[in-house]
């Protein structure tokens, strides 16, 4: 989907809840009433709300499994708000330089890090809750740190599961620094709204 698009700039927008049909390229699973678009008065913009079971209610990009995203920038950022006392998961399909497909399954369900050569379960208990957060995942560090000897090539699939509010997803070439050039894409909230940034790397989980 993004393989033939220019990715040499500071960021690539993958998803935004704004616009007429922002989820047109996504596939939805689970209860139709558990995922919907709504206007969030706190951040003064549209968001997608995912509720219910994190095992069944989720949204997947791209729609078809035979498609790939082909996102090559190092950092993946999700602008999310995760409620208190609810589970939340993100699943990422990664390709390494040998074109081997591997899965990173980050979830509040997991209590400890565990992995096989092709699949890793990563705990998300450190995630800040009931606050808007730029959740930044270092794809290069996770690929090499968990799958020894593997070198990140591309992010080919994303699954976001309940429970959360989701405003935007994008990749960045460099680690976020809050520079003026990043502001248009990186700032998730008005200045009056409490929010934070979390950068996830394997050795700090």
mmCIF file of C-alpha atoms in Angstrom:
data_model
loop_
_atom_site.group_PDB
_atom_site.id
_atom_site.type_symbol
_atom_site.label_atom_id
_atom_site.label_comp_id
_atom_site.label_asym_id
_atom_site.label_seq_id
_atom_site.Cartn_x
_atom_site.Cartn_y
_atom_site.Cartn_z
ATOM 1 C CA UNK A 1 0.000 0.000 0.000
ATOM 2 C CA UNK A 2 2.834 2.385 0.817
ATOM 3 C CA UNK A 3 5.648 0.515 -0.961
ATOM 4 C CA UNK A 4 5.576 2.743 -4.028
ATOM 5 C CA UNK A 5 4.908 5.956 -2.119
ATOM 6 C CA UNK A 6 7.578 8.420 -1.058
ATOM 7 C CA UNK A 7 8.749 7.664 2.494
ATOM 8 C CA UNK A 8 11.850 9.850 2.619
ATOM 9 C CA UNK A 9 10.175 12.680 4.530
ATOM 10 C CA UNK A 10 10.016 13.026 8.316
ATOM 11 C CA UNK A 11 6.766 11.036 8.622
ATOM 12 C CA UNK A 12 4.155 8.970 6.753
ATOM 13 C CA UNK A 13 0.512 9.155 7.815
ATOM 14 C CA UNK A 14 -1.039 5.694 8.032
ATOM 15 C CA UNK A 15 -4.416 6.542 9.576
ATOM 16 C CA UNK A 16 -6.369 9.591 10.693
ATOM 17 C CA UNK A 17 -9.871 9.560 12.166
ATOM 18 C CA UNK A 18 -10.677 12.787 10.318
ATOM 19 C CA UNK A 19 -12.404 12.979 6.945
ATOM 20 C CA UNK A 20 -15.378 11.343 5.263
ATOM 21 C CA UNK A 21 -14.433 7.638 5.377
ATOM 22 C CA UNK A 22 -11.122 7.314 7.241
ATOM 23 C CA UNK A 23 -11.403 3.558 7.798
ATOM 24 C CA UNK A 24 -12.195 2.639 4.182
ATOM 25 C CA UNK A 25 -8.991 0.613 3.850
ATOM 26 C CA UNK A 26 -9.420 -1.167 7.198
ATOM 27 C CA UNK A 27 -11.155 -4.462 7.992
ATOM 28 C CA UNK A 28 -13.260 -4.685 11.162
ATOM 29 C CA UNK A 29 -13.746 -7.768 13.347
ATOM 30 C CA UNK A 30 -16.173 -8.463 16.169
ATOM 31 C CA UNK A 31 -19.352 -6.673 17.140
ATOM 32 C CA UNK A 32 -20.333 -3.860 14.717
ATOM 33 C CA UNK A 33 -21.524 -1.805 17.682
ATOM 34 C CA UNK A 34 -18.145 -2.061 19.463
ATOM 35 C CA UNK A 35 -16.125 0.081 17.007
ATOM 36 C CA UNK A 36 -17.294 3.491 15.864
ATOM 37 C CA UNK A 37 -16.202 6.996 14.943
ATOM 38 C CA UNK A 38 -17.129 9.808 17.314
ATOM 39 C CA UNK A 39 -16.229 13.433 17.998
ATOM 40 C CA UNK A 40 -14.120 13.707 21.134
ATOM 41 C CA UNK A 41 -14.830 16.990 22.909
ATOM 42 C CA UNK A 42 -11.634 16.770 24.948
ATOM 43 C CA UNK A 43 -9.251 16.743 21.964
ATOM 44 C CA UNK A 44 -11.700 18.581 19.685
ATOM 45 C CA UNK A 45 -11.379 16.091 16.841
ATOM 46 C CA UNK A 46 -12.823 12.820 15.581
ATOM 47 C CA UNK A 47 -11.535 9.551 17.026
ATOM 48 C CA UNK A 48 -12.297 5.861 16.613
ATOM 49 C CA UNK A 49 -13.542 4.131 19.756
ATOM 50 C CA UNK A 50 -12.921 0.405 20.279
ATOM 51 C CA UNK A 51 -14.714 -1.272 23.187
ATOM 52 C CA UNK A 52 -15.421 -4.760 24.508
ATOM 53 C CA UNK A 53 -13.230 -7.841 24.132
ATOM 54 C CA UNK A 54 -9.662 -7.283 22.942
ATOM 55 C CA UNK A 55 -9.744 -10.850 21.602
ATOM 56 C CA UNK A 56 -12.586 -10.195 19.146
ATOM 57 C CA UNK A 57 -13.112 -6.460 18.575
ATOM 58 C CA UNK A 58 -10.334 -5.110 16.397
ATOM 59 C CA UNK A 59 -9.458 -3.268 13.198
ATOM 60 C CA UNK A 60 -6.874 -4.471 10.679
ATOM 61 C CA UNK A 61 -4.817 -2.727 8.002
ATOM 62 C CA UNK A 62 -4.622 -3.695 5.191
ATOM 63 C CA UNK A 63 -8.019 -5.317 4.635
ATOM 64 C CA UNK A 64 -6.689 -8.293 2.695
ATOM 65 C CA UNK A 65 -4.007 -10.572 4.124
ATOM 66 C CA UNK A 66 -2.342 -10.834 0.712
ATOM 67 C CA UNK A 67 -1.694 -7.079 0.758
ATOM 68 C CA UNK A 68 1.250 -5.530 2.606
ATOM 69 C CA UNK A 69 1.808 -2.019 3.952
ATOM 70 C CA UNK A 70 5.497 -1.749 3.088
ATOM 71 C CA UNK A 71 6.201 0.938 5.701
ATOM 72 C CA UNK A 72 9.963 1.324 6.123
ATOM 73 C CA UNK A 73 10.445 4.123 8.683
ATOM 74 C CA UNK A 74 11.849 3.125 12.078
ATOM 75 C CA UNK A 75 9.246 4.488 14.492
ATOM 76 C CA UNK A 76 5.514 3.702 14.610
ATOM 77 C CA UNK A 77 3.361 6.151 16.578
ATOM 78 C CA UNK A 78 -0.227 5.585 17.689
ATOM 79 C CA UNK A 79 -2.184 8.443 19.251
ATOM 80 C CA UNK A 80 -4.344 6.556 21.744
ATOM 81 C CA UNK A 81 -6.227 6.900 25.002
ATOM 82 C CA UNK A 82 -6.528 3.597 26.902
ATOM 83 C CA UNK A 83 -9.175 3.432 29.673
ATOM 84 C CA UNK A 84 -8.520 2.235 33.213
ATOM 85 C CA UNK A 85 -9.040 -1.451 33.959
ATOM 86 C CA UNK A 86 -9.493 -2.555 30.337
ATOM 87 C CA UNK A 87 -7.309 -4.660 28.050
ATOM 88 C CA UNK A 88 -5.649 -3.185 24.965
ATOM 89 C CA UNK A 89 -3.585 -4.833 22.223
ATOM 90 C CA UNK A 90 -1.602 -4.008 19.102
ATOM 91 C CA UNK A 91 -0.378 -6.646 16.656
ATOM 92 C CA UNK A 92 2.332 -5.793 14.126
ATOM 93 C CA UNK A 93 3.417 -7.867 11.129
ATOM 94 C CA UNK A 94 7.113 -7.273 10.460
ATOM 95 C CA UNK A 95 9.276 -8.359 7.510
ATOM 96 C CA UNK A 96 13.031 -8.649 7.983
ATOM 97 C CA UNK A 97 15.768 -8.319 5.357
ATOM 98 C CA UNK A 98 15.399 -12.012 4.554
ATOM 99 C CA UNK A 99 11.679 -11.414 3.845
ATOM 100 C CA UNK A 100 10.768 -13.568 6.841
ATOM 101 C CA UNK A 101 7.450 -12.477 8.357
ATOM 102 C CA UNK A 102 7.361 -12.091 12.134
ATOM 103 C CA UNK A 103 4.623 -10.932 14.520
ATOM 104 C CA UNK A 104 4.887 -8.589 17.483
ATOM 105 C CA UNK A 105 1.857 -8.915 19.760
ATOM 106 C CA UNK A 106 1.861 -6.109 22.335
ATOM 107 C CA UNK A 107 -0.891 -6.455 24.926
ATOM 108 C CA UNK A 108 -1.883 -5.576 28.473
ATOM 109 C CA UNK A 109 -2.915 -9.250 28.760
ATOM 110 C CA UNK A 110 0.710 -10.435 28.706
ATOM 111 C CA UNK A 111 2.555 -10.501 32.029
ATOM 112 C CA UNK A 112 6.029 -11.157 30.633
ATOM 113 C CA UNK A 113 7.952 -11.137 27.377
ATOM 114 C CA UNK A 114 7.989 -14.450 25.510
ATOM 115 C CA UNK A 115 9.033 -15.266 21.965
ATOM 116 C CA UNK A 116 9.537 -17.934 19.313
ATOM 117 C CA UNK A 117 11.574 -17.385 16.111
ATOM 118 C CA UNK A 118 8.464 -15.958 14.383
ATOM 119 C CA UNK A 119 6.228 -14.579 17.132
ATOM 120 C CA UNK A 120 6.635 -12.454 20.256
ATOM 121 C CA UNK A 121 4.237 -11.648 23.088
ATOM 122 C CA UNK A 122 5.146 -8.303 24.632
ATOM 123 C CA UNK A 123 3.602 -6.923 27.853
ATOM 124 C CA UNK A 124 2.043 -3.463 27.749
ATOM 125 C CA UNK A 125 1.395 -3.002 31.460
ATOM 126 C CA UNK A 126 3.576 0.149 31.479
ATOM 127 C CA UNK A 127 1.172 2.025 29.216
ATOM 128 C CA UNK A 128 -0.272 5.215 30.685
ATOM 129 C CA UNK A 129 -4.049 5.084 31.018
ATOM 130 C CA UNK A 130 -6.893 7.581 30.891
ATOM 131 C CA UNK A 131 -4.609 10.067 29.157
ATOM 132 C CA UNK A 132 -3.904 10.834 25.516
ATOM 133 C CA UNK A 133 -0.579 9.312 24.583
ATOM 134 C CA UNK A 134 1.769 9.272 21.604
ATOM 135 C CA UNK A 135 2.720 5.602 21.883
ATOM 136 C CA UNK A 136 5.975 5.256 19.950
ATOM 137 C CA UNK A 137 7.281 1.793 19.006
ATOM 138 C CA UNK A 138 10.891 1.413 17.841
ATOM 139 C CA UNK A 139 10.450 -1.218 15.121
ATOM 140 C CA UNK A 140 14.184 -1.614 14.475
ATOM 141 C CA UNK A 141 14.966 -2.188 18.171
ATOM 142 C CA UNK A 142 12.116 -4.672 18.641
ATOM 143 C CA UNK A 143 13.043 -6.681 15.535
ATOM 144 C CA UNK A 144 16.739 -7.036 16.399
ATOM 145 C CA UNK A 145 16.237 -7.195 20.166
ATOM 146 C CA UNK A 146 13.670 -9.994 20.182
ATOM 147 C CA UNK A 147 14.466 -11.926 16.998
ATOM 148 C CA UNK A 148 18.234 -12.256 17.340
ATOM 149 C CA UNK A 149 20.057 -11.537 14.093
ATOM 150 C CA UNK A 150 16.961 -10.190 12.328
ATOM 151 C CA UNK A 151 17.128 -6.769 10.670
ATOM 152 C CA UNK A 152 13.936 -4.728 10.231
ATOM 153 C CA UNK A 153 12.871 -4.172 6.635
ATOM 154 C CA UNK A 154 9.212 -3.151 6.715
ATOM 155 C CA UNK A 155 6.003 -2.999 8.711
ATOM 156 C CA UNK A 156 3.454 -4.899 6.628
ATOM 157 C CA UNK A 157 0.354 -5.117 8.830
ATOM 158 C CA UNK A 158 -1.290 -3.471 11.854
ATOM 159 C CA UNK A 159 -4.113 -4.716 14.079
ATOM 160 C CA UNK A 160 -5.490 -2.445 16.818
ATOM 161 C CA UNK A 161 -7.741 -4.168 19.371
ATOM 162 C CA UNK A 162 -10.091 -2.893 22.070
ATOM 163 C CA UNK A 163 -10.075 -1.003 24.363
ATOM 164 C CA UNK A 164 -8.986 2.468 23.302
ATOM 165 C CA UNK A 165 -9.732 5.724 21.580
ATOM 166 C CA UNK A 166 -7.613 6.014 18.431
ATOM 167 C CA UNK A 167 -6.939 9.357 16.764
ATOM 168 C CA UNK A 168 -4.009 8.836 14.428
ATOM 169 C CA UNK A 169 -1.318 6.372 13.316
ATOM 170 C CA UNK A 170 1.863 7.376 11.508
ATOM 171 C CA UNK A 171 5.507 6.399 11.090
ATOM 172 C CA UNK A 172 8.547 8.602 11.621
ATOM 173 C CA UNK A 173 12.037 8.329 10.196
ATOM 174 C CA UNK A 174 13.695 9.734 13.327
ATOM 175 C CA UNK A 175 12.944 9.465 17.035
ATOM 176 C CA UNK A 176 10.316 12.107 17.958
ATOM 177 C CA UNK A 177 11.841 15.245 19.446
ATOM 178 C CA UNK A 178 8.880 17.625 19.426
ATOM 179 C CA UNK A 179 10.398 19.903 16.795
ATOM 180 C CA UNK A 180 8.220 22.508 14.994
ATOM 181 C CA UNK A 181 8.318 20.447 11.774
ATOM 182 C CA UNK A 182 6.729 17.528 13.640
ATOM 183 C CA UNK A 183 4.005 19.520 15.339
ATOM 184 C CA UNK A 184 1.316 19.170 12.660
ATOM 185 C CA UNK A 185 1.351 15.388 12.841
ATOM 186 C CA UNK A 186 2.739 14.695 16.320
ATOM 187 C CA UNK A 187 0.644 16.904 18.598
ATOM 188 C CA UNK A 188 -2.429 14.890 19.529
ATOM 189 C CA UNK A 189 -4.249 17.353 21.766
ATOM 190 C CA UNK A 190 -4.936 21.012 22.462
ATOM 191 C CA UNK A 191 -2.471 22.474 24.970
ATOM 192 C CA UNK A 192 -5.172 22.413 27.669
ATOM 193 C CA UNK A 193 -5.485 18.611 27.459
ATOM 194 C CA UNK A 194 -3.157 16.484 29.553
ATOM 195 C CA UNK A 195 -1.142 14.103 27.358
ATOM 196 C CA UNK A 196 2.218 12.392 27.196
ATOM 197 C CA UNK A 197 4.674 10.499 25.023
ATOM 198 C CA UNK A 198 5.890 6.941 25.591
ATOM 199 C CA UNK A 199 8.681 5.349 23.563
ATOM 200 C CA UNK A 200 8.703 1.544 23.714
ATOM 201 C CA UNK A 201 11.944 -0.407 23.308
ATOM 202 C CA UNK A 202 12.467 -4.073 24.305
ATOM 203 C CA UNK A 203 15.001 -3.500 27.091
ATOM 204 C CA UNK A 204 12.688 -1.121 28.979
ATOM 205 C CA UNK A 205 9.581 -3.280 29.193
#
